[in-house]
């Protein structure tokens, strides 16, 4: 008898964040049997931590907003490298997906006339982020979770997938284990949706949890899909920098959306200096103008004042802070100051309650009375599995991907709030794509015993080396390599040295070992995560080395300019070639004329 | 350098013992950091749940010095020098390993609650003042600390009581301005709301400061009383329609 459990579904969704849950709900509503797997307990995925809001051009606050402007903002934020079709579908469908959440029970903050309230965020021309104080992700995941539960989706919690299995070129299933007792499990499935989130655990300072080890990226890579745009790693400008125990924890962009001001140690509001020429005209020129905008925003009124410079895109703000600190104008603990304390304390507590508590409880700082200290933290990966915009299918038949582990939607830099909307728009599309595929598939794919056996042996190996290398040591080395060599600013020599070190680490991982048994063993689990983290790290480093320009979140010290001539037309694509990682530059899909025209028109005016 | 002594419960399925570890204290450190230090330096095997490290996901529930707490919110500097800090798993649910308990019962309890059911003709206009109280309930991060301290679940093992977490959730649905389901019967018969005797232990431990008893359970109890024990209220309702 096989020493693993077997389950069978038409569609298996790996990951129970916003994207996975939305995919599972869609597939299940189409009448196929759906299994949903997640590494943590249900409801604890990253989506629960998202704070600021979900972007959708509902035009409830700024009536001039519409999908075209959202599309333009997204493409400009992504430095035109986005898959235009994804950006278009996203902008067009996000409003309907948000309203659908409301119909499923989500309770968003309201405008004075009883509609969903929207707030400002970096890079968005209009006030576009639907939110619930600063716990928007919690509202979304709980709504989806409860919807899913009542729809009869089978959930496998604290269960980790370690391998995808194929029948010929087609998806046939997945192998994994339960964290509780380490028992193995085989899922047979006609189609699989990857929704495993990001890769932040490769870096020292990150807002991401233990789950973000690039599993979906690595599973897809191994199964033969492409990873695109991997060089684009978003450093969120505002993470906590002090005390050390909380370093990297996110300070939502909502703080700046609500009027938070960034200053250096000399009290200078430095963001004015760092606005790129191309967008300068969209931002306030003086403190007085910025204040007028904030006052109007708080009062829910329209104004002709332009937005404060703090609302520039994340890549600009992160680089600006980095440079201020480097020039010796930082705060005592190596960040800068972010100040919202000039506003009415009760309002701050109401609009940013979890920020208020986070600083009070963890750093002894009262944000209604004084500034916070903040600095860049690794937050999000724009790169991911290449998918078809309409169905979210990868180039492997039966394999789909959505959410942070997919690529293309955000180009070179993601706007805040565009991830939560991405999850519901493409989560739904991936679920539909997978269910459609499973229904049409003739016959049932089979998994080979050999492949299952290999997957099992791979998992057991570290336990047979109780005196092997400590996985925590290797993870720490990996963090150092990535933070030192593949950080906010990049350079050829550094990247080459980083890649050489990653190659060495790949050798060391083969000797990693852990004591104890398979029952809820974090060390054993980390042994498996390391492999995925290293694949993603290498993909990031190689793509970063290849892209000889600066664009969005990718800043090269040796190629400071954005080179539209050459690099504006290609995505970097990583795929597996035997044991080697292959990098190709593939032409970016051409935007149709009617969309191109949107960028030739006069710029949208500010609200 | 200052050091803390952490007495951590180690073992599987209730079989275990406290093991003491020395952990250097960094400024601003929380108990979860100390646990991670033990994992990295002494024993990668130590089982613990966590995700956000910012009191947002409700994964890292444990009993710290006997008090149900989130480990990521328990500051080390609130303990005095040389004090031993005991860390043990939450007790109301079956033990799995070290600091991890099997909380799956809660997910089954949740499935029983009648789903949000909006009026078919709703136009989705409603105001902030209509939802302030609902939003309080929706702040719940499902840490299950309230479930851990509720004596109905903990001491009497009455799993026919949904527990404070699911009273909060029911209240959130019930008080939604556009919901149309009447949950009183369910709360009385399947939810076991009568078992709660309003000791407020749950409210005291809630890391989200939800007024579980005052704002959720008591109003729900009143609704049950109206529905089942107050003939006049019931009559008026049958004449003037549902009060929601
Ligand atoms: C602190 C913070 C604040 C944020 N704020 C915002 C915001 O305001 N607005 C916004 O738009 N975006 C925000 N983001 C980004 C956004 O939250 C994430 O990009 C998004 O939630 C990702 O969703 P997802 O569904 O792709 O993945 P997740 O929600 O992370 O879910 C991943 C799932 O995959 C599972 N999984 C992973 N690997 C495996 C495996 N091997 N086997 C089984 N299961 C697996 C995990 O258990 C989890 O269930 C924020 C992110 C963070 C960290
Ligand atoms: S008030 Fe009720 S729900 Fe809360 S702990 Fe006491 S008995 Fe349990
Ligand atoms: S109500 Fe409070 S204590 Fe109970 S699960 Fe929710 S957040 Fe935790
Ligand atoms: S780790 Fe999320 S609440 Fe503690």
Tab-separated table of N, CA and C in Angstrom, chain A residues 40-45 48-49 51 102-115 132 134-135 138-139 142-143 145-146 149-150 157-158 179-180 201 207-211 242-246 249-250 350 354-355 358 360-364 470-473 514-517 519-524, chain B residues 12-13 26-30 33 36 39-41 43-59 72-75 77 96-98 100-104 107 110-116 118 124-129 131-132 134-136 138-144 165 169 176 208-209:
chain	number	residue	atom	x	y	z
A	40	UNK	N	-0.399	27.605	5.737
A	40	UNK	CA	-0.797	28.044	7.073
A	40	UNK	C	-2.238	27.650	7.324
A	41	UNK	N	-2.786	28.103	8.430
A	41	UNK	CA	-4.212	27.936	8.659
A	41	UNK	C	-4.959	28.811	7.664
A	42	UNK	N	-6.197	28.441	7.387
A	42	UNK	CA	-7.020	29.242	6.473
A	42	UNK	C	-7.214	30.640	7.063
A	43	UNK	N	-7.068	31.658	6.199
A	43	UNK	CA	-7.304	33.022	6.659
A	43	UNK	C	-6.057	33.723	7.168
A	44	UNK	N	-4.897	33.076	7.096
A	44	UNK	CA	-3.673	33.692	7.615
A	44	UNK	C	-2.712	34.094	6.501
A	45	UNK	N	-3.109	33.903	5.253
A	45	UNK	CA	-2.222	34.225	4.127
A	45	UNK	C	-1.900	35.723	4.121
A	48	UNK	N	-4.276	38.762	4.360
A	48	UNK	CA	-4.851	39.236	5.619
A	48	UNK	C	-4.109	40.476	6.134
A	49	UNK	N	-2.860	40.631	5.713
A	49	UNK	CA	-2.050	41.727	6.256
A	49	UNK	C	-2.175	42.996	5.451
A	51	UNK	N	-3.178	46.376	4.045
A	51	UNK	CA	-3.746	47.412	4.891
A	51	UNK	C	-4.495	48.459	4.089
A	102	UNK	N	-18.621	43.271	-1.873
A	102	UNK	CA	-19.608	43.902	-1.012
A	102	UNK	C	-20.883	43.060	-0.965
A	103	UNK	N	-21.259	42.538	-2.103
A	103	UNK	CA	-22.470	41.714	-2.141
A	103	UNK	C	-22.278	40.403	-1.383
A	104	UNK	N	-21.019	40.004	-1.221
A	104	UNK	CA	-20.746	38.784	-0.457
A	104	UNK	C	-20.535	39.089	1.036
A	105	UNK	N	-20.689	40.349	1.410
A	105	UNK	CA	-20.662	40.652	2.839
A	105	UNK	C	-19.534	41.545	3.314
A	106	UNK	N	-18.622	41.967	2.435
A	106	UNK	CA	-17.545	42.860	2.872
A	106	UNK	C	-18.129	44.225	3.237
A	107	UNK	N	-17.586	44.819	4.292
A	107	UNK	CA	-18.144	46.081	4.780
A	107	UNK	C	-17.087	47.181	4.652
A	108	UNK	N	-17.063	47.844	3.508
A	108	UNK	CA	-16.078	48.905	3.260
A	108	UNK	C	-16.513	50.202	3.940
A	109	UNK	N	-15.538	51.069	4.227
A	109	UNK	CA	-15.848	52.403	4.741
A	109	UNK	C	-16.709	53.147	3.706
A	110	UNK	N	-17.541	54.072	4.198
A	110	UNK	CA	-18.533	54.709	3.325
A	110	UNK	C	-18.250	56.191	3.067
A	111	UNK	N	-18.720	56.666	1.931
A	111	UNK	CA	-18.733	58.111	1.677
A	111	UNK	C	-19.969	58.697	2.365
A	112	UNK	N	-20.066	60.029	2.328
A	112	UNK	CA	-21.204	60.673	2.977
A	112	UNK	C	-22.531	60.249	2.367
A	113	UNK	N	-22.524	59.936	1.045
A	113	UNK	CA	-23.796	59.482	0.487
A	113	UNK	C	-23.937	57.969	0.396
A	114	UNK	N	-23.222	57.286	1.293
A	114	UNK	CA	-23.515	55.874	1.471
A	114	UNK	C	-22.910	54.936	0.445
A	115	UNK	N	-21.862	55.416	-0.266
A	115	UNK	CA	-21.182	54.551	-1.234
A	115	UNK	C	-19.833	54.094	-0.650
A	132	UNK	N	-11.007	49.611	4.316
A	132	UNK	CA	-11.680	49.482	5.601
A	132	UNK	C	-10.628	49.901	6.607
A	134	UNK	N	-7.378	50.627	8.045
A	134	UNK	CA	-6.173	50.057	7.448
A	134	UNK	C	-6.138	48.556	7.654
A	135	UNK	N	-7.263	47.916	7.453
A	135	UNK	CA	-7.298	46.452	7.493
A	135	UNK	C	-8.118	45.898	6.323
A	138	UNK	N	-7.787	42.023	5.543
A	138	UNK	CA	-8.545	41.180	6.479
A	138	UNK	C	-10.000	41.096	6.034
A	139	UNK	N	-10.558	42.225	5.672
A	139	UNK	CA	-11.947	42.250	5.231
A	139	UNK	C	-12.127	41.373	3.988
A	142	UNK	N	-11.549	37.489	4.756
A	142	UNK	CA	-12.618	36.889	5.553
A	142	UNK	C	-13.872	36.721	4.700
A	143	UNK	N	-14.144	37.713	3.874
A	143	UNK	CA	-15.309	37.631	3.002
A	143	UNK	C	-15.179	36.440	2.048
A	145	UNK	N	-13.187	33.835	2.339
A	145	UNK	CA	-13.107	32.602	3.124
A	145	UNK	C	-14.523	32.102	3.447
A	146	UNK	N	-15.356	32.984	3.927
A	146	UNK	CA	-16.692	32.570	4.317
A	146	UNK	C	-17.530	32.197	3.092
A	149	UNK	N	-16.311	28.705	2.089
A	149	UNK	CA	-16.735	27.670	3.011
A	149	UNK	C	-18.160	27.217	2.709
A	150	UNK	N	-19.006	28.201	2.394
A	150	UNK	CA	-20.398	27.854	2.144
A	150	UNK	C	-20.602	27.289	0.744
A	157	UNK	N	-5.641	22.400	5.074
A	157	UNK	CA	-4.875	23.446	5.780
A	157	UNK	C	-3.547	22.912	6.273
A	158	UNK	N	-2.626	23.798	6.463
A	158	UNK	CA	-1.284	23.460	6.924
A	158	UNK	C	-0.757	22.256	6.151
A	179	UNK	N	1.708	19.560	7.615
A	179	UNK	CA	2.664	20.024	8.617
A	179	UNK	C	2.435	19.365	9.974
A	180	UNK	N	1.198	19.088	10.268
A	180	UNK	CA	0.865	18.562	11.586
A	180	UNK	C	1.683	17.322	11.954
A	201	UNK	N	11.152	36.217	1.607
A	201	UNK	CA	12.025	35.617	2.606
A	201	UNK	C	13.466	35.465	2.123
A	207	UNK	N	8.820	42.769	4.567
A	207	UNK	CA	7.510	42.822	5.218
A	207	UNK	C	6.820	41.460	5.122
A	208	UNK	N	7.478	40.506	4.520
A	208	UNK	CA	6.823	39.231	4.220
A	208	UNK	C	6.982	38.193	5.330
A	209	UNK	N	6.062	37.231	5.370
A	209	UNK	CA	6.068	36.208	6.416
A	209	UNK	C	6.882	34.980	5.995
A	210	UNK	N	6.930	33.981	6.864
A	210	UNK	CA	7.705	32.762	6.582
A	210	UNK	C	7.220	32.053	5.334
A	211	UNK	N	5.968	32.337	4.926
A	211	UNK	CA	5.394	31.608	3.779
A	211	UNK	C	5.967	32.066	2.445
A	242	UNK	N	12.824	50.484	13.580
A	242	UNK	CA	13.183	50.403	14.981
A	242	UNK	C	11.965	50.041	15.810
A	243	UNK	N	12.070	49.275	16.898
A	243	UNK	CA	13.258	48.544	17.346
A	243	UNK	C	13.607	47.358	16.433
A	244	UNK	N	14.793	46.766	16.635
A	244	UNK	CA	15.281	45.746	15.709
A	244	UNK	C	14.307	44.584	15.513
A	245	UNK	N	13.606	44.223	16.574
A	245	UNK	CA	12.673	43.099	16.483
A	245	UNK	C	11.576	43.295	15.452
A	246	UNK	N	11.237	44.522	15.116
A	246	UNK	CA	10.135	44.764	14.187
A	246	UNK	C	10.617	45.294	12.846
A	249	UNK	N	8.669	45.452	9.207
A	249	UNK	CA	7.202	45.396	9.238
A	249	UNK	C	6.626	46.632	8.549
A	250	UNK	N	5.589	46.405	7.767
A	250	UNK	CA	5.095	47.462	6.900
A	250	UNK	C	4.395	48.608	7.616
A	350	UNK	N	-8.833	56.761	13.896
A	350	UNK	CA	-9.971	56.153	13.198
A	350	UNK	C	-9.562	55.647	11.810
A	354	UNK	N	-4.656	50.386	12.973
A	354	UNK	CA	-3.640	49.379	13.247
A	354	UNK	C	-2.241	49.989	13.229
A	355	UNK	N	-2.044	51.049	12.444
A	355	UNK	CA	-0.737	51.739	12.499
A	355	UNK	C	-0.539	52.357	13.880
A	358	UNK	N	0.218	49.465	16.167
A	358	UNK	CA	1.502	48.836	15.828
A	358	UNK	C	2.655	49.646	16.420
A	360	UNK	N	2.476	52.029	18.818
A	360	UNK	CA	2.316	52.161	20.257
A	360	UNK	C	2.796	50.877	20.951
A	361	UNK	N	2.309	49.732	20.473
A	361	UNK	CA	2.607	48.477	21.155
A	361	UNK	C	4.022	47.994	20.906
A	362	UNK	N	4.504	48.176	19.684
A	362	UNK	CA	5.776	47.551	19.347
A	362	UNK	C	6.951	48.511	19.451
A	363	UNK	N	6.724	49.817	19.353
A	363	UNK	CA	7.866	50.731	19.347
A	363	UNK	C	7.730	51.867	20.363
A	364	UNK	N	6.674	51.815	21.168
A	364	UNK	CA	6.464	52.880	22.154
A	364	UNK	C	6.376	54.264	21.523
A	470	UNK	N	22.995	23.298	8.997
A	470	UNK	CA	21.813	23.889	9.612
A	470	UNK	C	21.073	24.774	8.590
A	471	UNK	N	19.794	24.462	8.324
A	471	UNK	CA	19.056	25.238	7.310
A	471	UNK	C	18.955	26.733	7.662
A	472	UNK	N	18.904	27.040	8.951
A	472	UNK	CA	18.811	28.453	9.338
A	472	UNK	C	20.081	29.213	8.949
A	473	UNK	N	21.237	28.547	9.060
A	473	UNK	CA	22.490	29.197	8.653
A	473	UNK	C	22.472	29.503	7.156
A	514	UNK	N	18.502	17.898	9.225
A	514	UNK	CA	17.772	18.340	10.409
A	514	UNK	C	17.448	17.141	11.300
A	515	UNK	N	17.394	17.407	12.585
A	515	UNK	CA	17.071	16.344	13.550
A	515	UNK	C	15.570	16.238	13.733
A	516	UNK	N	15.172	15.196	14.459
A	516	UNK	CA	13.762	15.061	14.825
A	516	UNK	C	12.984	14.277	13.787
A	517	UNK	N	11.661	14.366	13.887
A	517	UNK	CA	10.818	13.618	12.962
A	517	UNK	C	10.030	14.576	12.078
A	519	UNK	N	6.889	15.413	12.271
A	519	UNK	CA	5.760	16.131	12.871
A	519	UNK	C	6.112	17.592	13.117
A	520	UNK	N	5.252	18.489	12.684
A	520	UNK	CA	5.379	19.938	12.820
A	520	UNK	C	6.810	20.385	13.094
A	521	UNK	N	7.630	20.224	12.095
A	521	UNK	CA	9.060	20.465	12.263
A	521	UNK	C	9.515	21.620	11.347
A	522	UNK	N	9.614	22.828	11.898
A	522	UNK	CA	9.939	23.996	11.068
A	522	UNK	C	11.308	23.888	10.390
A	523	UNK	N	12.251	23.268	11.046
A	523	UNK	CA	13.582	23.122	10.462
A	523	UNK	C	13.533	22.261	9.211
A	524	UNK	N	12.814	21.170	9.316
A	524	UNK	CA	12.659	20.278	8.174
A	524	UNK	C	11.973	21.027	7.033
B	12	UNK	N	4.916	16.382	22.391
B	12	UNK	CA	3.831	16.114	21.460
B	12	UNK	C	2.628	15.568	22.196
B	13	UNK	N	1.454	15.959	21.736
B	13	UNK	CA	0.189	15.430	22.252
B	13	UNK	C	0.161	15.393	23.770
B	26	UNK	N	17.346	41.860	22.924
B	26	UNK	CA	17.597	43.046	22.104
B	26	UNK	C	16.494	44.036	22.395
B	27	UNK	N	16.761	45.304	22.163
B	27	UNK	CA	15.707	46.285	22.423
B	27	UNK	C	14.473	46.026	21.544
B	28	UNK	N	13.323	46.144	22.162
B	28	UNK	CA	12.091	46.019	21.401
B	28	UNK	C	11.683	44.594	21.073
B	29	UNK	N	12.422	43.633	21.640
B	29	UNK	CA	12.150	42.236	21.299
B	29	UNK	C	10.798	41.772	21.863
B	30	UNK	N	10.148	40.878	21.131
B	30	UNK	CA	8.910	40.273	21.622
B	30	UNK	C	9.151	38.777	21.841
B	33	UNK	N	10.141	36.717	18.904
B	33	UNK	CA	11.560	36.821	18.508
B	33	UNK	C	12.402	35.836	19.307
B	36	UNK	N	11.967	32.455	17.940
B	36	UNK	CA	12.731	32.299	16.689
B	36	UNK	C	14.221	32.163	16.973
B	39	UNK	N	14.817	28.626	17.857
B	39	UNK	CA	14.791	27.790	16.645
B	39	UNK	C	16.109	27.876	15.896
B	40	UNK	N	16.602	29.093	15.728
B	40	UNK	CA	17.798	29.285	14.899
B	40	UNK	C	19.056	28.826	15.632
B	41	UNK	N	19.130	29.024	16.948
B	41	UNK	CA	20.377	28.758	17.662
B	41	UNK	C	20.423	27.401	18.367
B	43	UNK	N	17.394	24.818	18.476
B	43	UNK	CA	16.600	23.684	18.022
B	43	UNK	C	15.612	24.024	16.902
B	44	UNK	N	16.013	23.763	15.653
B	44	UNK	CA	15.163	24.052	14.498
B	44	UNK	C	13.811	23.332	14.555
B	45	UNK	N	13.724	22.347	15.427
B	45	UNK	CA	12.563	21.514	15.591
B	45	UNK	C	11.372	22.164	16.284
B	46	UNK	N	11.625	23.215	17.031
B	46	UNK	CA	10.602	23.831	17.888
B	46	UNK	C	9.398	24.315	17.064
B	47	UNK	N	8.243	23.729	17.354
B	47	UNK	CA	7.052	24.047	16.550
B	47	UNK	C	6.328	25.270	17.087
B	48	UNK	N	6.046	26.196	16.182
B	48	UNK	CA	5.323	27.410	16.533
B	48	UNK	C	4.610	27.915	15.284
B	49	UNK	N	3.458	28.561	15.473
B	49	UNK	CA	2.789	29.186	14.328
B	49	UNK	C	3.016	30.685	14.378
B	50	UNK	N	3.238	31.274	13.233
B	50	UNK	CA	3.259	32.738	13.136
B	50	UNK	C	3.137	33.099	11.659
B	51	UNK	N	2.722	34.303	11.352
B	51	UNK	CA	2.755	34.798	9.983
B	51	UNK	C	3.182	36.261	9.910
B	52	UNK	N	2.375	37.146	10.500
B	52	UNK	CA	2.581	38.566	10.196
B	52	UNK	C	3.592	39.238	11.116
B	53	UNK	N	3.744	38.741	12.326
B	53	UNK	CA	4.613	39.346	13.334
B	53	UNK	C	4.196	40.787	13.630
B	54	UNK	N	2.954	41.108	13.403
B	54	UNK	CA	2.497	42.475	13.630
B	54	UNK	C	1.089	42.490	14.198
B	55	UNK	N	0.704	41.413	14.870
B	55	UNK	CA	-0.606	41.324	15.517
B	55	UNK	C	-1.767	41.490	14.537
B	56	UNK	N	-1.590	40.983	13.326
B	56	UNK	CA	-2.639	41.148	12.317
B	56	UNK	C	-3.272	39.847	11.854
B	57	UNK	N	-2.579	38.714	12.068
B	57	UNK	CA	-3.097	37.479	11.475
B	57	UNK	C	-3.657	36.526	12.513
B	58	UNK	N	-3.298	36.743	13.781
B	58	UNK	CA	-3.820	35.883	14.834
B	58	UNK	C	-3.271	34.464	14.845
B	59	UNK	N	-2.065	34.253	14.309
B	59	UNK	CA	-1.505	32.895	14.279
B	59	UNK	C	-0.768	32.512	15.558
B	72	UNK	N	3.649	37.760	19.275
B	72	UNK	CA	4.295	38.852	18.544
B	72	UNK	C	3.961	40.206	19.140
B	73	UNK	N	3.105	40.206	20.151
B	73	UNK	CA	2.731	41.475	20.764
B	73	UNK	C	3.187	41.514	22.221
B	74	UNK	N	3.834	40.431	22.669
B	74	UNK	CA	4.268	40.374	24.072
B	74	UNK	C	5.701	40.866	24.169
B	75	UNK	N	5.850	42.079	24.620
B	75	UNK	CA	7.185	42.683	24.687
B	75	UNK	C	8.011	42.046	25.796
B	77	UNK	N	10.454	43.456	27.280
B	77	UNK	CA	10.880	44.420	28.302
B	77	UNK	C	9.825	44.659	29.375
B	96	UNK	N	-0.891	19.601	19.641
B	96	UNK	CA	-0.224	18.925	18.528
B	96	UNK	C	1.246	18.734	18.884
B	97	UNK	N	1.977	19.826	18.945
B	97	UNK	CA	3.391	19.733	19.288
B	97	UNK	C	3.883	21.089	19.794
B	98	UNK	N	4.726	21.069	20.795
B	98	UNK	CA	5.332	22.279	21.356
B	98	UNK	C	4.273	23.380	21.554
B	100	UNK	N	2.046	24.432	19.360
B	100	UNK	CA	0.974	24.362	18.368
B	100	UNK	C	-0.193	23.496	18.855
B	101	UNK	N	-1.393	24.051	18.790
B	101	UNK	CA	-2.594	23.285	19.135
B	101	UNK	C	-3.447	23.099	17.887
B	102	UNK	N	-4.321	22.103	17.941
B	102	UNK	CA	-5.193	21.817	16.809
B	102	UNK	C	-6.468	22.640	16.939
B	103	UNK	N	-6.570	23.702	16.175
B	103	UNK	CA	-7.717	24.612	16.294
B	103	UNK	C	-8.792	24.344	15.239
B	104	UNK	N	-8.731	23.175	14.602
B	104	UNK	CA	-9.626	22.921	13.467
B	104	UNK	C	-11.103	22.951	13.886
B	107	UNK	N	-12.931	26.009	12.802
B	107	UNK	CA	-13.320	26.133	11.400
B	107	UNK	C	-14.621	25.379	11.142
B	110	UNK	N	-17.472	27.513	12.523
B	110	UNK	CA	-17.762	28.633	11.631
B	110	UNK	C	-18.688	28.232	10.477
B	111	UNK	N	-18.465	27.022	9.950
B	111	UNK	CA	-19.254	26.574	8.789
B	111	UNK	C	-20.741	26.507	9.087
B	112	UNK	N	-21.071	26.345	10.368
B	112	UNK	CA	-22.486	26.179	10.717
B	112	UNK	C	-23.272	27.489	10.656
B	113	UNK	N	-22.580	28.611	10.762
B	113	UNK	CA	-23.300	29.889	10.858
B	113	UNK	C	-23.974	30.222	9.531
B	114	UNK	N	-25.272	30.499	9.571
B	114	UNK	CA	-25.963	30.843	8.314
B	114	UNK	C	-25.277	32.021	7.613
B	115	UNK	N	-25.052	31.871	6.324
B	115	UNK	CA	-24.264	32.841	5.562
B	115	UNK	C	-24.962	34.191	5.437
B	116	UNK	N	-24.163	35.203	5.117
B	116	UNK	CA	-24.688	36.534	4.804
B	116	UNK	C	-25.703	36.417	3.666
B	118	UNK	N	-28.094	38.981	1.667
B	118	UNK	CA	-28.610	40.336	1.472
B	118	UNK	C	-29.999	40.310	0.860
B	124	UNK	N	-27.463	48.810	-2.169
B	124	UNK	CA	-26.109	48.904	-1.635
B	124	UNK	C	-25.707	50.301	-1.224
B	125	UNK	N	-26.701	51.103	-0.866
B	125	UNK	CA	-26.379	52.389	-0.250
B	125	UNK	C	-26.577	52.219	1.244
B	126	UNK	N	-25.552	52.445	2.018
B	126	UNK	CA	-25.724	52.501	3.469
B	126	UNK	C	-24.625	53.361	4.045
B	127	UNK	N	-24.827	53.803	5.261
B	127	UNK	CA	-23.992	54.885	5.787
B	127	UNK	C	-23.027	54.413	6.860
B	128	UNK	N	-21.983	55.209	7.042
B	128	UNK	CA	-20.953	54.844	8.006
B	128	UNK	C	-21.556	54.567	9.385
B	129	UNK	N	-22.510	55.415	9.797
B	129	UNK	CA	-23.056	55.192	11.146
B	129	UNK	C	-23.828	53.879	11.241
B	131	UNK	N	-22.761	51.125	10.003
B	131	UNK	CA	-21.850	49.973	9.994
B	131	UNK	C	-20.729	50.085	11.019
B	132	UNK	N	-20.695	51.184	11.775
B	132	UNK	CA	-19.630	51.296	12.769
B	132	UNK	C	-19.586	50.064	13.668
B	134	UNK	N	-20.817	47.038	13.121
B	134	UNK	CA	-20.457	45.827	12.380
B	134	UNK	C	-18.939	45.782	12.164
B	135	UNK	N	-18.382	46.950	11.853
B	135	UNK	CA	-16.931	46.980	11.593
B	135	UNK	C	-16.128	46.605	12.831
B	136	UNK	N	-16.640	46.919	14.004
B	136	UNK	CA	-15.933	46.494	15.213
B	136	UNK	C	-15.791	44.966	15.217
B	138	UNK	N	-15.842	42.946	12.751
B	138	UNK	CA	-15.058	42.420	11.636
B	138	UNK	C	-13.558	42.638	11.810
B	139	UNK	N	-13.192	43.304	12.899
B	139	UNK	CA	-11.754	43.437	13.199
B	139	UNK	C	-11.145	42.136	13.706
B	140	UNK	N	-11.988	41.160	13.990
B	140	UNK	CA	-11.501	39.908	14.583
B	140	UNK	C	-10.439	39.257	13.702
B	141	UNK	N	-9.299	38.878	14.298
B	141	UNK	CA	-8.217	38.252	13.528
B	141	UNK	C	-8.181	36.739	13.725
B	142	UNK	N	-9.210	36.195	14.340
B	142	UNK	CA	-9.291	34.747	14.566
B	142	UNK	C	-8.063	34.189	15.260
B	143	UNK	N	-7.694	34.827	16.365
B	143	UNK	CA	-6.579	34.302	17.148
B	143	UNK	C	-7.061	33.208	18.089
B	144	UNK	N	-8.364	33.145	18.297
B	144	UNK	CA	-8.992	32.148	19.170
B	144	UNK	C	-8.565	32.256	20.627
B	165	UNK	N	-15.783	33.881	19.757
B	165	UNK	CA	-15.400	34.267	18.391
B	165	UNK	C	-16.597	34.179	17.450
B	169	UNK	N	-18.830	36.828	15.242
B	169	UNK	CA	-19.082	36.721	13.804
B	169	UNK	C	-20.578	36.751	13.489
B	176	UNK	N	-25.530	43.572	10.126
B	176	UNK	CA	-25.275	44.178	8.813
B	176	UNK	C	-26.585	44.760	8.307
B	208	UNK	N	-7.781	42.642	19.773
B	208	UNK	CA	-8.366	43.675	18.918
B	208	UNK	C	-9.309	44.574	19.711
B	209	UNK	N	-9.338	44.389	21.025
B	209	UNK	CA	-10.205	45.187	21.901
B	209	UNK	C	-11.659	45.215	21.449
